Short mmCIF file of C-alpha atoms in Angstrom, two decimals:
data_model
loop_
_atom_site.label_atom_id
_atom_site.label_comp_id
_atom_site.label_asym_id
_atom_site.label_seq_id
_atom_site.Cartn_x
_atom_site.Cartn_y
_atom_site.Cartn_z
CA MET V 1 21.54 -28.94 27.18
CA ASP V 2 21.36 -26.38 29.71
CA VAL V 3 19.84 -22.94 28.83
CA HIS V 4 21.44 -19.81 30.50
CA LEU V 5 19.11 -17.80 32.20
CA ASP V 6 19.91 -14.30 33.37
CA ALA V 7 20.42 -14.06 37.15
CA ASN V 8 17.51 -11.28 37.59
CA SER V 9 15.06 -13.55 35.70
CA ASP V 10 13.37 -16.92 36.03
CA THR V 11 11.65 -17.04 32.63
CA GLY V 12 14.69 -16.59 30.15
CA ASP V 13 13.28 -13.14 29.02
CA LEU V 14 15.20 -10.03 29.49
CA PRO V 15 14.64 -8.48 32.95
CA THR V 16 12.78 -5.07 32.68
CA ASP V 17 15.75 -3.06 34.13
CA VAL V 18 17.90 -4.30 30.89
CA PHE V 19 14.72 -3.69 28.62
CA ARG V 20 14.78 -0.05 30.05
CA LYS V 21 18.26 0.48 29.54
CA HIS V 22 18.18 -0.70 25.87
CA GLY V 23 14.70 0.62 25.26
CA HIS V 24 16.08 4.20 25.85
CA GLU V 25 18.98 3.36 23.62
CA LEU V 26 16.69 2.46 20.82
CA ILE V 27 14.42 5.38 21.20
CA ASP V 28 17.41 7.89 21.02
CA TRP V 29 18.70 5.81 18.07
CA ILE V 30 15.33 6.07 16.34
CA ALA V 31 15.27 9.71 16.85
CA ALA V 32 18.57 10.46 15.49
CA TYR V 33 17.73 8.08 12.56
CA LEU V 34 14.55 10.27 11.90
CA ASP V 35 16.59 13.43 12.52
CA ASP V 36 18.82 12.58 9.63
CA PRO V 37 18.04 9.52 7.55
CA THR V 38 19.96 11.06 4.74
CA ARG V 39 23.27 9.84 6.15
CA TYR V 40 22.53 6.40 4.60
CA PRO V 41 22.36 5.97 0.77
CA VAL V 42 18.67 5.71 -0.09
CA LEU V 43 19.06 2.56 -1.85
CA SER V 44 21.19 -0.24 -0.42
CA GLN V 45 24.30 -0.75 -1.82
CA VAL V 46 24.99 -4.19 -0.86
CA ARG V 47 25.31 -7.10 -3.51
CA PRO V 48 23.07 -10.19 -3.47
CA GLY V 49 24.09 -12.63 -0.63
CA ASP V 50 26.22 -10.01 1.23
CA THR V 51 23.99 -10.12 4.29
CA ILE V 52 23.72 -14.03 4.28
CA ALA V 53 27.40 -14.20 4.17
CA ALA V 54 27.58 -11.84 7.09
CA LEU V 55 25.33 -13.89 9.22
CA PRO V 56 26.02 -17.12 10.98
CA THR V 57 24.42 -20.45 9.56
CA SER V 58 22.71 -21.56 12.59
CA ALA V 59 21.03 -19.95 15.76
CA PRO V 60 23.30 -19.68 18.76
CA ALA V 61 22.87 -22.23 21.45
CA GLN V 62 23.42 -20.02 24.33
CA SER V 63 21.85 -16.39 25.16
CA GLU V 64 23.91 -13.45 23.66
CA GLU V 65 24.10 -10.09 25.07
CA MET V 66 21.73 -7.38 23.47
CA THR V 67 24.60 -5.22 23.38
CA ASP V 68 26.46 -7.41 20.90
CA ILE V 69 22.95 -7.91 18.95
CA LEU V 70 22.54 -4.43 18.47
CA ALA V 71 25.84 -3.79 17.42
CA ASP V 72 25.52 -6.42 14.68
CA PHE V 73 22.19 -4.78 13.77
CA GLU V 74 24.05 -1.69 13.02
CA ARG V 75 27.06 -3.66 11.35
CA VAL V 76 25.14 -6.29 9.34
CA ILE V 77 21.48 -5.44 8.92
CA MET V 78 21.56 -1.63 8.11
CA PRO V 79 24.00 -1.88 5.22
CA GLY V 80 21.38 -3.91 3.57
CA ILE V 81 18.35 -1.63 4.02
CA THR V 82 16.62 0.52 1.65
CA HIS V 83 15.55 3.59 3.53
CA TRP V 84 11.86 4.10 2.81
CA ASN V 85 11.87 6.57 5.41
CA ASN V 86 14.41 8.77 3.82
CA PRO V 87 12.81 12.21 2.32
CA SER V 88 14.71 11.41 -0.92
CA PHE V 89 12.79 7.82 -1.45
CA PHE V 90 10.95 8.61 -4.55
CA ALA V 91 10.34 5.21 -5.82
CA TYR V 92 7.20 2.96 -5.91
CA PHE V 93 4.62 4.84 -3.85
CA ALA V 94 6.83 6.65 -1.42
CA ILE V 95 5.79 5.91 2.37
CA SER V 96 6.78 6.74 5.70
CA ALA V 97 6.22 5.99 9.15
CA SER V 98 5.36 8.80 11.30
CA ILE V 99 6.37 9.25 14.92
CA PRO V 100 2.89 8.61 16.32
CA GLY V 101 2.62 5.61 14.22
CA ILE V 102 5.91 4.31 15.44
CA LEU V 103 4.58 4.80 19.15
CA GLY V 104 1.66 2.87 18.15
CA GLU V 105 3.52 -0.05 16.90
CA LEU V 106 5.57 -0.18 19.94
CA LEU V 107 2.32 -0.26 22.28
CA ALA V 108 0.90 -2.93 19.94
CA ALA V 109 3.81 -5.14 20.04
CA ALA V 110 4.00 -4.72 23.88
CA LEU V 111 0.40 -5.84 24.17
CA ASP V 112 0.83 -8.46 21.83
CA THR V 113 -2.94 -8.71 21.41
CA ASN V 114 -4.67 -11.05 19.12
CA ALA V 115 -7.71 -9.33 17.94
CA MET V 116 -9.61 -12.41 16.57
CA LEU V 117 -12.55 -12.42 18.89
CA TRP V 118 -14.21 -9.53 20.56
CA LYS V 119 -13.75 -11.29 23.67
CA SER V 120 -9.78 -11.87 23.12
CA SER V 121 -9.43 -8.05 23.24
CA PRO V 122 -12.68 -5.83 23.30
CA SER V 123 -10.97 -2.58 22.90
CA ALA V 124 -8.89 -4.03 19.65
CA THR V 125 -12.16 -4.84 17.88
CA GLU V 126 -14.08 -1.83 18.89
CA LEU V 127 -11.32 0.83 18.28
CA GLU V 128 -10.93 -0.85 14.65
CA MET V 129 -14.62 -0.18 14.28
CA VAL V 130 -14.28 3.51 15.55
CA VAL V 131 -11.25 4.76 13.76
CA LEU V 132 -12.25 3.19 10.61
CA ASP V 133 -15.54 5.13 10.73
CA TRP V 134 -13.48 8.27 11.68
CA LEU V 135 -11.55 7.51 8.58
CA ARG V 136 -14.79 6.96 6.35
CA GLN V 137 -15.96 10.35 7.27
CA ALA V 138 -12.52 12.02 6.94
CA LEU V 139 -12.53 10.77 3.50
CA GLY V 140 -16.12 12.11 2.79
CA LEU V 141 -17.66 8.53 2.06
CA LYS V 142 -21.31 8.25 3.25
CA ALA V 143 -22.60 6.25 6.15
CA GLY V 144 -23.17 2.46 5.50
CA TRP V 145 -19.80 0.97 5.19
CA PHE V 146 -18.43 -1.65 7.30
CA GLY V 147 -14.63 -1.55 7.50
CA VAL V 148 -11.93 -4.26 8.68
CA ILE V 149 -8.15 -3.73 8.63
CA ASN V 150 -5.83 -6.10 6.72
CA ASP V 151 -2.23 -6.16 5.94
CA THR V 152 -2.14 -5.19 2.38
CA ALA V 153 -4.19 -4.05 -0.39
CA SER V 154 -3.75 -7.42 -2.19
CA ILE V 155 -5.38 -9.08 0.52
CA SER V 156 -8.21 -6.55 1.02
CA THR V 157 -8.67 -6.80 -2.89
CA MET V 158 -8.62 -10.70 -2.85
CA LEU V 159 -11.08 -10.61 0.00
CA ALA V 160 -13.62 -8.43 -2.13
CA LEU V 161 -13.17 -10.84 -4.78
CA VAL V 162 -14.47 -13.48 -2.62
CA ALA V 163 -17.40 -11.74 -1.36
CA ALA V 164 -18.32 -11.09 -4.95
CA ARG V 165 -18.28 -14.56 -5.67
CA GLU V 166 -20.43 -15.39 -2.78
CA ARG V 167 -22.73 -13.03 -4.03
CA ALA V 168 -23.00 -15.10 -7.14
CA ASP V 169 -24.58 -17.84 -5.08
CA LEU V 170 -22.64 -20.42 -6.69
CA GLY V 171 -22.39 -22.47 -3.77
CA VAL V 172 -18.48 -22.35 -4.05
CA ARG V 173 -18.05 -21.91 -0.20
CA GLU V 174 -19.54 -25.35 0.30
CA ASN V 175 -18.75 -27.24 -3.02
CA GLY V 176 -15.70 -25.44 -4.29
CA LEU V 177 -14.96 -25.23 -8.00
CA SER V 178 -13.32 -28.13 -9.00
CA GLY V 179 -14.88 -31.05 -10.91
CA ARG V 180 -18.00 -29.02 -11.26
CA ASP V 181 -19.83 -28.59 -14.68
CA ASP V 182 -22.70 -26.36 -13.34
CA VAL V 183 -20.45 -23.26 -12.65
CA PRO V 184 -19.84 -21.15 -15.65
CA VAL V 185 -16.62 -19.29 -16.50
CA LEU V 186 -16.31 -16.41 -13.89
CA ARG V 187 -14.94 -13.50 -15.40
CA VAL V 188 -13.13 -10.24 -13.34
CA TYR V 189 -12.65 -6.93 -15.29
CA CYS V 190 -9.97 -4.29 -14.57
CA SER V 191 -8.00 -1.77 -16.52
CA GLU V 192 -4.50 -2.73 -18.30
CA HIS V 193 -2.91 -0.24 -15.70
CA ALA V 194 -4.87 -2.11 -12.69
CA HIS V 195 -2.28 -3.45 -9.87
CA SER V 196 -1.29 -7.03 -10.44
CA SER V 197 -2.93 -7.47 -7.09
CA VAL V 198 -6.06 -8.05 -8.86
CA ASP V 199 -4.70 -10.86 -10.99
CA LYS V 200 -3.03 -12.49 -8.08
CA GLY V 201 -6.45 -12.30 -6.26
CA ALA V 202 -8.19 -13.94 -9.00
CA ILE V 203 -5.65 -16.65 -9.19
CA THR V 204 -5.90 -17.46 -5.52
CA VAL V 205 -9.68 -17.68 -5.56
CA GLY V 206 -10.10 -19.92 -8.41
CA PHE V 207 -11.01 -17.57 -11.27
CA GLY V 208 -7.98 -18.23 -13.16
CA HIS V 209 -5.53 -15.82 -14.85
CA GLU V 210 -7.10 -16.14 -18.26
CA ASN V 211 -10.41 -14.76 -16.79
CA VAL V 212 -9.02 -11.60 -15.65
CA VAL V 213 -10.06 -9.07 -18.64
CA HIS V 214 -7.93 -6.26 -18.70
CA ILE V 215 -9.77 -3.28 -20.51
CA PRO V 216 -8.10 -0.77 -22.69
CA VAL V 217 -7.51 2.80 -21.57
CA ASP V 218 -7.70 6.23 -23.07
CA GLU V 219 -5.18 8.72 -23.65
CA GLU V 220 -4.89 9.49 -19.92
CA PHE V 221 -4.64 5.73 -18.93
CA ARG V 222 -8.07 5.50 -17.61
CA MET V 223 -10.33 2.48 -18.22
CA ARG V 224 -12.50 2.87 -21.12
CA PRO V 225 -16.30 2.25 -19.97
CA GLU V 226 -17.57 1.65 -23.33
CA ALA V 227 -14.90 -1.05 -23.81
CA LEU V 228 -15.83 -2.51 -20.48
CA ALA V 229 -19.33 -2.48 -21.35
CA ALA V 230 -18.47 -4.47 -24.86
CA ALA V 231 -16.37 -6.91 -23.02
CA ILE V 232 -19.09 -7.92 -20.51
CA ALA V 233 -21.56 -8.18 -23.29
CA GLU V 234 -19.29 -10.30 -25.24
CA ASP V 235 -18.43 -12.62 -22.42
CA ARG V 236 -22.35 -13.26 -21.65
CA LYS V 237 -22.79 -14.03 -25.54
CA HIS V 238 -20.21 -16.86 -24.51
CA GLY V 239 -21.99 -17.99 -21.59
CA PHE V 240 -19.65 -16.49 -19.16
CA LEU V 241 -20.37 -14.92 -15.58
CA PRO V 242 -19.21 -11.33 -15.24
CA VAL V 243 -18.70 -11.34 -11.13
CA ALA V 244 -16.50 -8.25 -10.40
CA VAL V 245 -14.97 -5.00 -11.79
CA VAL V 246 -12.08 -3.31 -10.31
CA ALA V 247 -11.85 0.42 -10.89
CA THR V 248 -8.83 2.14 -9.78
CA ILE V 249 -8.27 5.67 -8.07
CA GLY V 250 -4.57 6.29 -8.65
CA THR V 251 -3.11 3.35 -10.73
CA THR V 252 0.44 2.27 -9.90
CA SER V 253 2.02 3.20 -12.80
CA THR V 254 0.69 6.85 -13.27
CA THR V 255 -1.83 7.45 -10.75
CA SER V 256 -4.67 7.66 -13.29
CA ILE V 257 -8.36 7.72 -12.19
CA ASP V 258 -10.56 5.59 -13.64
CA PRO V 259 -14.10 7.14 -14.48
CA VAL V 260 -15.86 5.41 -11.39
CA PRO V 261 -19.21 7.01 -11.99
CA ALA V 262 -19.58 5.51 -15.52
CA ILE V 263 -18.18 2.10 -14.34
CA ALA V 264 -20.65 2.26 -11.47
CA ASP V 265 -23.47 2.75 -14.21
CA ILE V 266 -22.48 -0.42 -16.14
CA CYS V 267 -22.00 -2.41 -12.82
CA GLU V 268 -25.36 -1.50 -11.66
CA ARG V 269 -27.08 -2.26 -14.96
CA GLU V 270 -25.27 -5.69 -15.19
CA GLY V 271 -25.51 -6.79 -11.75
CA VAL V 272 -21.62 -6.91 -11.32
CA TRP V 273 -19.89 -6.44 -7.99
CA LEU V 274 -17.62 -3.08 -8.07
CA HIS V 275 -14.67 -2.93 -5.91
CA VAL V 276 -12.72 0.40 -6.12
CA ASP V 277 -8.94 0.17 -5.61
CA GLY V 278 -8.18 3.41 -3.75
CA ALA V 279 -5.15 2.03 -2.11
CA TYR V 280 -3.06 4.98 -2.84
CA GLY V 281 -5.44 7.59 -4.37
CA GLY V 282 -8.07 7.15 -1.77
CA SER V 283 -6.28 8.93 0.92
CA ALA V 284 -6.52 12.32 -1.10
CA GLY V 285 -10.21 12.39 -0.05
CA ILE V 286 -8.98 13.65 3.20
CA VAL V 287 -7.98 16.91 1.22
CA PRO V 288 -11.34 18.90 0.46
CA GLU V 289 -10.21 20.11 -2.84
CA LEU V 290 -9.09 16.61 -4.05
CA ARG V 291 -12.01 14.72 -2.78
CA HIS V 292 -13.71 14.90 -6.11
CA TYR V 293 -11.22 12.50 -7.25
CA LEU V 294 -13.51 9.84 -5.14
CA ASP V 295 -16.66 10.67 -7.01
CA GLY V 296 -18.74 7.47 -7.30
CA ALA V 297 -16.84 5.46 -4.78
CA ASP V 298 -19.85 5.50 -2.59
CA ARG V 299 -21.80 3.71 -5.19
CA ALA V 300 -19.18 0.52 -5.19
CA ASP V 301 -19.75 -2.46 -3.11
CA SER V 302 -16.09 -2.40 -1.70
CA MET V 303 -13.31 -0.19 -1.50
CA VAL V 304 -9.68 -0.35 -0.42
CA VAL V 305 -7.69 2.53 0.95
CA ASN V 306 -4.09 2.10 2.58
CA PRO V 307 -3.28 4.33 5.54
CA HIS V 308 0.34 2.91 5.18
CA LYS V 309 0.86 4.55 1.91
CA TRP V 310 -0.36 8.10 2.09
CA LEU V 311 -1.32 8.45 5.76
CA PHE V 312 1.79 8.05 7.55
CA THR V 313 1.08 4.96 9.11
CA PRO V 314 3.72 2.06 9.63
CA VAL V 315 3.38 -0.85 7.17
CA ASP V 316 1.25 -2.57 7.39
CA CYS V 317 -2.35 -1.27 7.43
CA SER V 318 -4.80 -1.66 4.63
CA VAL V 319 -8.34 -0.81 5.08
CA LEU V 320 -11.14 -2.73 3.36
CA TRP V 321 -14.68 -1.10 3.68
CA VAL V 322 -17.76 -3.19 2.11
CA LYS V 323 -21.43 -2.06 2.01
CA ASP V 324 -22.89 -5.62 2.87
CA ARG V 325 -21.35 -6.69 6.21
CA ALA V 326 -23.42 -9.94 6.47
CA LEU V 327 -22.33 -11.13 2.81
CA LEU V 328 -18.58 -11.04 3.72
CA LYS V 329 -19.31 -12.61 7.01
CA ARG V 330 -21.05 -15.24 4.93
CA ALA V 331 -18.13 -15.85 2.74
CA PHE V 332 -15.66 -16.35 5.81
CA SER V 333 -17.16 -17.11 8.90
CA LEU V 334 -16.35 -20.54 10.34
CA VAL V 335 -16.46 -20.94 14.01
CA PRO V 336 -15.11 -24.11 15.81
CA GLU V 337 -16.38 -24.78 19.04
CA TYR V 338 -13.27 -23.82 20.87
CA LEU V 339 -13.98 -20.07 19.64
CA VAL V 340 -17.69 -20.08 20.67
CA THR V 341 -18.05 -17.55 23.26
CA ALA V 342 -20.93 -16.21 25.40
CA GLU V 343 -20.91 -13.07 23.19
CA SER V 344 -21.00 -14.80 19.87
CA GLY V 345 -23.63 -13.53 17.42
CA GLU V 346 -24.09 -10.39 19.42
CA VAL V 347 -20.57 -8.57 18.86
CA VAL V 348 -18.19 -8.04 15.95
CA ASP V 349 -15.63 -11.15 15.84
CA LEU V 350 -13.12 -9.76 13.47
CA MET V 351 -11.95 -13.27 12.58
CA ASP V 352 -15.35 -13.73 10.68
CA TYR V 353 -14.34 -11.22 7.97
CA GLY V 354 -11.43 -12.78 6.28
CA VAL V 355 -8.97 -15.54 5.84
CA GLN V 356 -6.71 -15.03 8.98
CA LEU V 357 -7.77 -16.02 12.56
CA GLY V 358 -4.87 -14.09 14.45
CA ARG V 359 -4.99 -10.39 13.66
CA ARG V 360 -2.79 -7.77 14.70
CA PHE V 361 -3.63 -4.75 16.84
CA ARG V 362 -3.29 -2.50 13.63
CA SER V 363 -5.99 0.13 14.55
CA LEU V 364 -4.06 1.34 17.60
CA LYS V 365 -1.16 3.03 15.06
CA LEU V 366 -3.85 4.49 13.08
CA TRP V 367 -5.69 5.83 15.90
CA MET V 368 -2.69 7.33 17.18
CA VAL V 369 -1.89 8.84 13.69
CA MET V 370 -5.29 10.39 13.25
CA ARG V 371 -5.53 11.85 16.79
CA SER V 372 -1.70 13.07 16.62
CA PHE V 373 -2.20 14.91 13.37
CA GLY V 374 -5.79 15.70 13.12
CA THR V 375 -7.59 15.37 9.89
CA GLU V 376 -6.48 18.91 8.71
CA GLY V 377 -2.91 17.89 9.59
CA LEU V 378 -3.00 15.06 7.51
CA ALA V 379 -4.75 16.96 4.63
CA SER V 380 -1.91 19.60 4.94
CA ARG V 381 0.81 17.19 4.37
CA ILE V 382 -0.93 15.41 1.39
CA ARG V 383 -1.71 19.09 -0.09
CA GLU V 384 2.25 19.70 0.16
CA HIS V 385 2.85 16.75 -1.44
CA VAL V 386 0.89 17.26 -4.34
CA ARG V 387 2.26 20.86 -4.73
CA LEU V 388 5.90 19.56 -4.58
CA ALA V 389 4.97 17.19 -7.64
CA GLN V 390 3.24 19.90 -9.69
CA GLU V 391 6.47 22.07 -8.90
CA PHE V 392 8.57 19.27 -10.16
CA ALA V 393 6.54 18.67 -13.30
CA LYS V 394 6.93 22.29 -14.11
CA TRP V 395 10.72 22.32 -13.98
CA VAL V 396 10.51 19.09 -16.20
CA GLU V 397 8.36 21.07 -18.65
CA ALA V 398 10.60 23.96 -18.69
CA GLU V 399 13.95 21.84 -19.45
CA ALA V 400 15.03 21.30 -23.13
CA GLY V 401 14.86 17.58 -23.87
CA TRP V 402 12.70 16.53 -20.75
CA GLU V 403 8.88 15.63 -21.33
CA ILE V 404 6.19 14.79 -19.17
CA MET V 405 4.41 11.23 -20.05
CA ALA V 406 1.25 10.98 -18.03
CA PRO V 407 -1.47 13.45 -16.26
CA HIS V 408 -0.22 13.78 -12.65
CA PRO V 409 -3.22 14.74 -10.52
CA PHE V 410 -1.65 13.50 -7.21
CA SER V 411 1.97 13.26 -6.11
CA LEU V 412 3.49 11.12 -8.66
CA VAL V 413 5.31 12.30 -12.10
CA CYS V 414 5.84 10.30 -14.99
CA PHE V 415 8.54 11.77 -17.25
CA ARG V 416 11.79 11.23 -19.16
CA TYR V 417 14.78 12.44 -21.07
CA ALA V 418 14.01 12.31 -24.95
CA PRO V 419 16.51 14.51 -26.80
CA ALA V 420 15.70 15.35 -30.11
CA GLY V 421 16.75 13.20 -33.03
CA MET V 422 17.24 10.10 -30.89
CA ALA V 423 15.26 6.87 -31.75
CA GLU V 424 12.74 5.53 -29.31
CA GLU V 425 14.82 2.39 -28.53
CA GLN V 426 17.87 4.79 -27.82
CA ARG V 427 15.68 6.78 -25.33
CA ASN V 428 14.45 3.72 -23.55
CA VAL V 429 18.14 2.83 -23.20
CA LEU V 430 19.16 6.26 -22.00
CA ASN V 431 16.48 6.53 -19.38
CA GLN V 432 17.23 3.18 -17.94
CA LYS V 433 20.81 4.63 -17.56
CA ILE V 434 19.74 7.44 -16.00
CA LEU V 435 17.76 5.90 -13.69
CA ASP V 436 20.57 3.22 -12.73
CA GLY V 437 22.84 6.26 -12.18
CA VAL V 438 20.64 8.34 -10.10
CA ASN V 439 20.01 5.38 -7.91
CA ALA V 440 23.70 4.43 -7.64
CA THR V 441 24.47 7.86 -6.11
CA GLY V 442 22.59 7.12 -2.87
CA ASP V 443 21.10 10.57 -3.17
CA ALA V 444 17.82 9.34 -4.11
CA PHE V 445 15.80 6.32 -5.23
CA LEU V 446 13.53 6.39 -8.12
CA SER V 447 11.61 3.58 -10.02
CA HIS V 448 10.07 3.11 -13.44
CA THR V 449 7.31 1.94 -15.77
CA LYS V 450 6.49 1.62 -19.37
CA LEU V 451 3.87 3.34 -21.22
CA GLY V 452 3.34 2.70 -24.70
CA GLY V 453 6.33 0.57 -24.94
CA ARG V 454 8.39 3.64 -23.74
CA PHE V 455 10.72 3.34 -20.52
CA VAL V 456 9.36 6.11 -18.18
CA LEU V 457 10.94 7.45 -14.85
CA ARG V 458 8.73 7.82 -11.89
CA LEU V 459 8.87 10.37 -9.03
CA ALA V 460 6.81 9.51 -6.14
CA ILE V 461 6.50 12.01 -3.17
CA GLY V 462 4.74 10.55 -0.13
CA ASN V 463 7.31 10.79 2.81
CA ILE V 464 6.09 13.30 5.56
CA ARG V 465 9.97 14.55 5.85
CA THR V 466 10.00 15.33 1.96
CA GLU V 467 10.74 19.05 1.22
CA GLU V 468 11.30 21.13 -1.74
CA LYS V 469 14.91 20.92 -1.15
CA HIS V 470 14.98 17.19 -1.54
CA VAL V 471 12.86 17.42 -4.75
CA GLY V 472 15.43 20.04 -5.99
CA ARG V 473 18.55 17.82 -5.22
CA VAL V 474 16.95 14.87 -7.10
CA TRP V 475 16.13 17.06 -10.19
CA GLN V 476 19.67 18.61 -10.30
CA VAL V 477 21.12 14.84 -10.03
CA LEU V 478 18.81 13.73 -12.93
CA LYS V 479 20.03 16.65 -15.09
CA GLU V 480 23.74 16.02 -14.19
CA THR V 481 23.24 12.23 -14.81
CA ALA V 482 21.63 12.77 -18.11
CA VAL V 483 24.42 14.98 -19.29
CA ARG V 484 27.37 12.51 -18.01
CA ILE V 485 25.74 9.70 -19.72
CA VAL V 486 25.05 11.34 -23.17
CA ALA V 487 28.64 12.92 -23.16
#
């Protein structure tokens, strides 16, 4: 079948003059979107299958005009978008892409660099090394860490677990785990509020889900060090091998902060790898008065922080730091002949420090964000988010029938509506209905968790464009929705 090529191009790609035309249109569209994302409902209002039904069942055989493609983007795709860049997005961990980060993504896409080897783009490798050291310093971490950028904390944590397994010197890299009777049961420990990526990582690298030990928490939802020590001692009595502990700075449900110094004491005494999950809360270290929340992190063997969560860098950008760079390389490095270069062994080849060979130029957008805002500008935005969360918590505490359900050190507040005289199960149902009612308005998007069997609402502030008026508006909608449902 003949393929239609544009008259101005012998490659089949769009001519650059057409790119300029539509590129300018898209920049204008993005600018208008960021100026007023509230013109769309925060949570998509489509039903399952709506987007599929609106799309052709197979790809076009002939080229289509970009004007038509962009029109379909607005007509078909946009209705099915939940707007994480909306200042009233308060669900999960609210995130946002800043303009410098968006421009960085644009440049990275245009360069289309694969940063697998130093030679495949020296700047991509060396910029990553430099910008991650900038970030280390900005968070107040000591020298001696080696960092790499992955897509998400799920992968960063999984790589840390592999490094921990490698340090146990069990020959798993060479001989695997299956069919062996010379390898004991391997155990990983985390709090019962740790992120599910710890469990998924343990499943993926062969520890097995049953060997993830969830340690009980205290009244502030923090891992109990004495319970951790007891669990390790009990496992050793049964011949199990404790391999890694994951401590969290800012858990997903409540942003609780595990007592990292006490956990580090146990890990050092027991010879167990300590990984610190600071995917969300780690970014708070850039604010001098919040830096104490990272106490003990420098004693860990590895740590993850996600700039795409609270440093306004577009998804995806997850930083994994390790103390022992050689160990991480030993766990993953595999160099076939076609990837050997004259510089091999003398430079950092990023492919040696993880599973993937292909690596996007993620450091470019982080570099542009850090330069554009400066560390003080980033700290200022995080500080304001924390202030807004504390202000919201005061409103909740002052309102009859509403209550705070967990400490709120950062920019997330857990709360619920709990009218007097109502049974707990009824309160759970009521708060589920409040959540659904608020999200259905399109004015805001919240999520929930369960604490002690209680259905709890979560309001997470993290969007760079969120102001007090947006927080005030969702509070008003929450109260109105609760009154309407009870009535």
